[in-house]
Amino acid sequence: MSNMKVDTTEFDAIVVGTGISGGWAAKELCEKGLKTLVLERGRMVKHREDYPTANLDPWDLPNGGRPSAETQRRKFKQNRTGYTTHEARQHFFVDDLKHPYNEERRFDWMRGYHVGGRSLMWGRQSYRLSDMDFEANKNEGIAVDWPVRYKDIEPWYDYVEDYIGVSGENLGLEHFPDQKLLKPMNLNCVEEHLKEEIASNYDDGRVLTIGRTAHITEGTKPGDGRSTCQYRNRCMRGCPYGAYFSSNSSTLPAAEATGNMTLRPNSIAYEVIYDDTTKQATGVKIIDAETKEKIEYKAKIIFLCASAIASTAILLQSKSERFPNGLGNDSGELGHNLMDHHFHVGAVGDAEGFDDKYTKGRRANGIYIPRFRNTGGKTNTDKFLRGYGYQGGASRGDFSEQIAELKYGPELKNEILKPGKWQMNLLAFGEALPDHKNRLYLDYDKLDEWGLPTVTFDAAFGENEIAMREDMKNQAVEMLEKAGFKNVIGYDNRERFAMGLGIHEMGTARMGHNPDTSVLNKWNQVHACTNVYVTDGSFMTSAACHNPSLGYMAFTARAVDHAVNEFNKNNA
Amino acid sequence: MNRREALKNLGLATGFVVVTPSLISLLQSCNSAPEGWQPVFFNTDETTFVSSIVDIIIPKTEDLPSASELNVIEFIDKYVAEVLDEQEQKHMRETLAEILNNLKGGAENLDKKTSDDYKAILDKYMLVKGEIDEEREANPPKPWVDHTNVINGTKDYLKPTKNEVLNNLKWLTINAYRTNEQIGENVMPYDPIPAQYTCGDLQELTGGKAWSLS
């Protein structure tokens, strides 16, 4: 291409993306001595100094923080969560008019284009997959087998947990592995009550615990001045205390400190360059988001960490004679088997007898009830495969109930300054099965402002998920009723919500033993182009039922270790 | 400030605000209504109406200011101007006009309306839990069909009923009041850096009040 500039710097490695996975790839590669170019499509966000809303109170925000009509218009897809467009955090979510995508069937794609990616706004819940998860596809004949087992990844979970800081409580359950945990956050009195009730009402192994969350609760962790959680619950604005893990506070400063990192924001990677003579990738093509200049960067190792959808889209765009359907797409599975977790189902109930109790602090965490379905013996059901866990928690609501029958006057005024009733919410998150029919593909007729094809989604939850939801609702109702909660209401918003809202996109470049049925091997390498590693959610062969980001970190660290060993062998 | 000064200040904005009994009573209490403030969205009648009902919803009490003393009208006006889209604003204005016509009766303006007249309007049209909005029953929202609107970003606009507009104004008044810095930092317990999460006794923690930050 005539307007393509070739940068002649000899990098050892290129990392595409700076979120959860990209930050880890950058840190590990740089710390192992490789000269690494880190590409980020969005703007620079520096830890602390680029968190403009971190210390703003509601009265400091326009309209108390409610999204303006203009924000709602420009971010109408991001707005689907109901929380991402709040004026305190909307600057970390993309403009849908500037960054369009298409939906054959509705798919809610929540994105943050900036250094740190979604590691700044993630949910921070951090759990491990177990062998129950790694073996499920094989045991049930679903999709393909994971080429990895728990023992392979366990030391890498240990490694990343030690580094980032995860708080919580170990339970000693085989299907829900213990972790390297900092001291747990507290349950409140209503949650303690439910915990005791569940323990006495059930003998099928179900247990309520505090969520395991990537917040420092004691001491410190490496990075840029990380300290303990202050319980402000303003995480999604960026944490000036560095209390929760983000690339910005942790891995990127570590990579920077080595002197081996070249970080280039505003760099939209769109193609991995393949050389058929060596059967290896030689670099990455980018477009500068601001100048629209096209530049080619060269390196010996490529890490795609751009998020499941974006990394898949880059591979699909990387067409060559050898790979006419996208780099590594011999199997035809690239872009398929798109997964997310299904939720918006559970139950709420009122707690009585706690009116004299209240909480201090705003805990950015909730309860967790680990999977207790299809874990063996009496927990098994023939109604659906896999299982689900519950998140949620108890809190005192606002004044709405107290003034529901008051129109105006001093009595109303008095009530609006008081806390509301205690309510407990059990919100289920369920595993979705991989399904070849759930996919994304590129639309070359609808180009974005950089002339790149846009992503089209065509996916929906399937019968197994729908069957599971009935149980997700019923068990939540039953647990609350047995524990004495009042006005218990089960809910299932199945019709109104869509895939993507869990913001856990996974599976579109899955791992597997066989190149004919999968995209990546057990080291996260593209089967037929082994110096390209893909370590974001796209590698997930199955989804398990809980938040996946911790696994992306562990698999990334493991993949870098492999890549650098190979690199050193070749250079020896 | 004294009443004379207040009236002089208000005079700067006379093109937009007509001095009505309710405004005069505000001035007589020498409140902190925004000096020289001009509404962005509300017209004269709307301003008179909204600034009157916010003090009925949240009146002055022994130890706490009224809604108008905290410039709640300014918050609401800006909110409607910035958060509602054009169609939603148009709908709100249409329904407000119905309410205002009702309030005026045969009168040309709201000058002679007393707070009892405003209360009568709220009593008549603002519904509470358990009461049925017949206007809405006669014109129910369209049932959810599929995800097409969500995908396209189009809305099924629905003109609010009189009850809905008045209840919206009630919620906006409460929100504006609670989102006010003076209330949030000095009246409600303010805890910007809690540094811990614990469960405890309501009276000991906050004296029975809600925290201002949630």
PDB file of N, CA, C and O in Angstrom, chain B residues 146-168:
ATOM      1  N   ASP B 146     -40.155  -6.569  20.582  1.00  0.00           N
ATOM      2  CA  ASP B 146     -38.882  -7.258  20.370  1.00  0.00           C
ATOM      3  C   ASP B 146     -37.758  -6.249  20.601  1.00  0.00           C
ATOM      4  O   ASP B 146     -37.988  -5.171  21.141  1.00  0.00           O
ATOM      5  N   HIS B 147     -36.572  -6.577  20.146  1.00  0.00           N
ATOM      6  CA  HIS B 147     -35.407  -5.738  20.436  1.00  0.00           C
ATOM      7  C   HIS B 147     -35.141  -4.681  19.367  1.00  0.00           C
ATOM      8  O   HIS B 147     -34.121  -4.022  19.407  1.00  0.00           O
ATOM      9  N   THR B 148     -36.051  -4.552  18.390  1.00  0.00           N
ATOM     10  CA  THR B 148     -35.789  -3.662  17.255  1.00  0.00           C
ATOM     11  C   THR B 148     -35.491  -2.229  17.692  1.00  0.00           C
ATOM     12  O   THR B 148     -34.529  -1.617  17.238  1.00  0.00           O
ATOM     13  N   ASN B 149     -36.332  -1.691  18.586  1.00  0.00           N
ATOM     14  CA  ASN B 149     -36.109  -0.323  19.045  1.00  0.00           C
ATOM     15  C   ASN B 149     -34.768  -0.174  19.746  1.00  0.00           C
ATOM     16  O   ASN B 149     -34.084   0.834  19.585  1.00  0.00           O
ATOM     17  N   VAL B 150     -34.432  -1.182  20.534  1.00  0.00           N
ATOM     18  CA  VAL B 150     -33.168  -1.121  21.272  1.00  0.00           C
ATOM     19  C   VAL B 150     -32.008  -1.090  20.281  1.00  0.00           C
ATOM     20  O   VAL B 150     -31.071  -0.295  20.415  1.00  0.00           O
ATOM     21  N   ILE B 151     -32.071  -1.952  19.279  1.00  0.00           N
ATOM     22  CA  ILE B 151     -30.987  -2.029  18.300  1.00  0.00           C
ATOM     23  C   ILE B 151     -30.857  -0.698  17.550  1.00  0.00           C
ATOM     24  O   ILE B 151     -29.766  -0.196  17.338  1.00  0.00           O
ATOM     25  N   ASN B 152     -31.983  -0.129  17.179  1.00  0.00           N
ATOM     26  CA  ASN B 152     -31.949   1.105  16.387  1.00  0.00           C
ATOM     27  C   ASN B 152     -31.791   2.364  17.228  1.00  0.00           C
ATOM     28  O   ASN B 152     -31.579   3.449  16.696  1.00  0.00           O
ATOM     29  N   GLY B 153     -31.959   2.223  18.533  1.00  0.00           N
ATOM     30  CA  GLY B 153     -31.845   3.394  19.398  1.00  0.00           C
ATOM     31  C   GLY B 153     -33.062   4.299  19.307  1.00  0.00           C
ATOM     32  O   GLY B 153     -32.990   5.479  19.629  1.00  0.00           O
ATOM     33  N   THR B 154     -34.186   3.750  18.842  1.00  0.00           N
ATOM     34  CA  THR B 154     -35.412   4.550  18.781  1.00  0.00           C
ATOM     35  C   THR B 154     -36.243   4.317  20.037  1.00  0.00           C
ATOM     36  O   THR B 154     -36.159   3.274  20.667  1.00  0.00           O
ATOM     37  N   LYS B 155     -37.037   5.329  20.392  1.00  0.00           N
ATOM     38  CA  LYS B 155     -37.840   5.221  21.610  1.00  0.00           C
ATOM     39  C   LYS B 155     -39.319   5.199  21.259  1.00  0.00           C
ATOM     40  O   LYS B 155     -39.734   5.826  20.278  1.00  0.00           O
ATOM     41  N   ASP B 156     -40.096   4.498  22.053  1.00  0.00           N
ATOM     42  CA  ASP B 156     -41.555   4.605  21.974  1.00  0.00           C
ATOM     43  C   ASP B 156     -41.956   5.738  22.903  1.00  0.00           C
ATOM     44  O   ASP B 156     -42.116   5.557  24.094  1.00  0.00           O
ATOM     45  N   TYR B 157     -42.082   6.938  22.330  1.00  0.00           N
ATOM     46  CA  TYR B 157     -42.407   8.083  23.186  1.00  0.00           C
ATOM     47  C   TYR B 157     -43.846   7.976  23.675  1.00  0.00           C
ATOM     48  O   TYR B 157     -44.732   7.562  22.943  1.00  0.00           O
ATOM     49  N   LEU B 158     -44.032   8.375  24.909  1.00  0.00           N
ATOM     50  CA  LEU B 158     -45.359   8.321  25.493  1.00  0.00           C
ATOM     51  C   LEU B 158     -45.563   9.630  26.242  1.00  0.00           C
ATOM     52  O   LEU B 158     -44.800   9.957  27.145  1.00  0.00           O
ATOM     53  N   LYS B 159     -46.561  10.366  25.831  1.00  0.00           N
ATOM     54  CA  LYS B 159     -46.832  11.642  26.504  1.00  0.00           C
ATOM     55  C   LYS B 159     -47.223  11.365  27.957  1.00  0.00           C
ATOM     56  O   LYS B 159     -48.090  10.543  28.220  1.00  0.00           O
ATOM     57  N   PRO B 160     -46.560  12.035  28.907  1.00  0.00           N
ATOM     58  CA  PRO B 160     -46.877  11.753  30.308  1.00  0.00           C
ATOM     59  C   PRO B 160     -48.261  12.285  30.680  1.00  0.00           C
ATOM     60  O   PRO B 160     -48.730  13.274  30.117  1.00  0.00           O
ATOM     61  N   THR B 161     -48.880  11.599  31.610  1.00  0.00           N
ATOM     62  CA  THR B 161     -50.167  12.078  32.137  1.00  0.00           C
ATOM     63  C   THR B 161     -49.892  13.200  33.138  1.00  0.00           C
ATOM     64  O   THR B 161     -48.750  13.414  33.552  1.00  0.00           O
ATOM     65  N   LYS B 162     -50.961  13.853  33.555  1.00  0.00           N
ATOM     66  CA  LYS B 162     -50.802  14.920  34.560  1.00  0.00           C
ATOM     67  C   LYS B 162     -50.190  14.349  35.842  1.00  0.00           C
ATOM     68  O   LYS B 162     -49.322  14.957  36.462  1.00  0.00           O
ATOM     69  N   ASN B 163     -50.665  13.167  36.209  1.00  0.00           N
ATOM     70  CA  ASN B 163     -50.096  12.521  37.397  1.00  0.00           C
ATOM     71  C   ASN B 163     -48.607  12.268  37.208  1.00  0.00           C
ATOM     72  O   ASN B 163     -47.808  12.517  38.112  1.00  0.00           O
ATOM     73  N   GLU B 164     -48.240  11.777  36.058  1.00  0.00           N
ATOM     74  CA  GLU B 164     -46.825  11.447  35.831  1.00  0.00           C
ATOM     75  C   GLU B 164     -45.931  12.689  35.857  1.00  0.00           C
ATOM     76  O   GLU B 164     -44.836  12.667  36.412  1.00  0.00           O
ATOM     77  N   VAL B 165     -46.422  13.770  35.270  1.00  0.00           N
ATOM     78  CA  VAL B 165     -45.634  15.009  35.307  1.00  0.00           C
ATOM     79  C   VAL B 165     -45.474  15.500  36.741  1.00  0.00           C
ATOM     80  O   VAL B 165     -44.376  15.871  37.172  1.00  0.00           O
ATOM     81  N   LEU B 166     -46.582  15.471  37.495  1.00  0.00           N
ATOM     82  CA  LEU B 166     -46.495  15.972  38.874  1.00  0.00           C
ATOM     83  C   LEU B 166     -45.618  15.067  39.729  1.00  0.00           C
ATOM     84  O   LEU B 166     -44.844  15.547  40.567  1.00  0.00           O
ATOM     85  N   ASN B 167     -45.719  13.768  39.514  1.00  0.00           N
ATOM     86  CA  ASN B 167     -44.844  12.865  40.282  1.00  0.00           C
ATOM     87  C   ASN B 167     -43.385  13.020  39.862  1.00  0.00           C
ATOM     88  O   ASN B 167     -42.488  12.932  40.693  1.00  0.00           O
ATOM     89  N   ASN B 168     -43.156  13.244  38.579  1.00  0.00           N
ATOM     90  CA  ASN B 168     -41.778  13.524  38.142  1.00  0.00           C
ATOM     91  C   ASN B 168     -41.234  14.762  38.832  1.00  0.00           C
ATOM     92  O   ASN B 168     -40.083  14.781  39.267  1.00  0.00           O
TER      93      ASN B 168
END
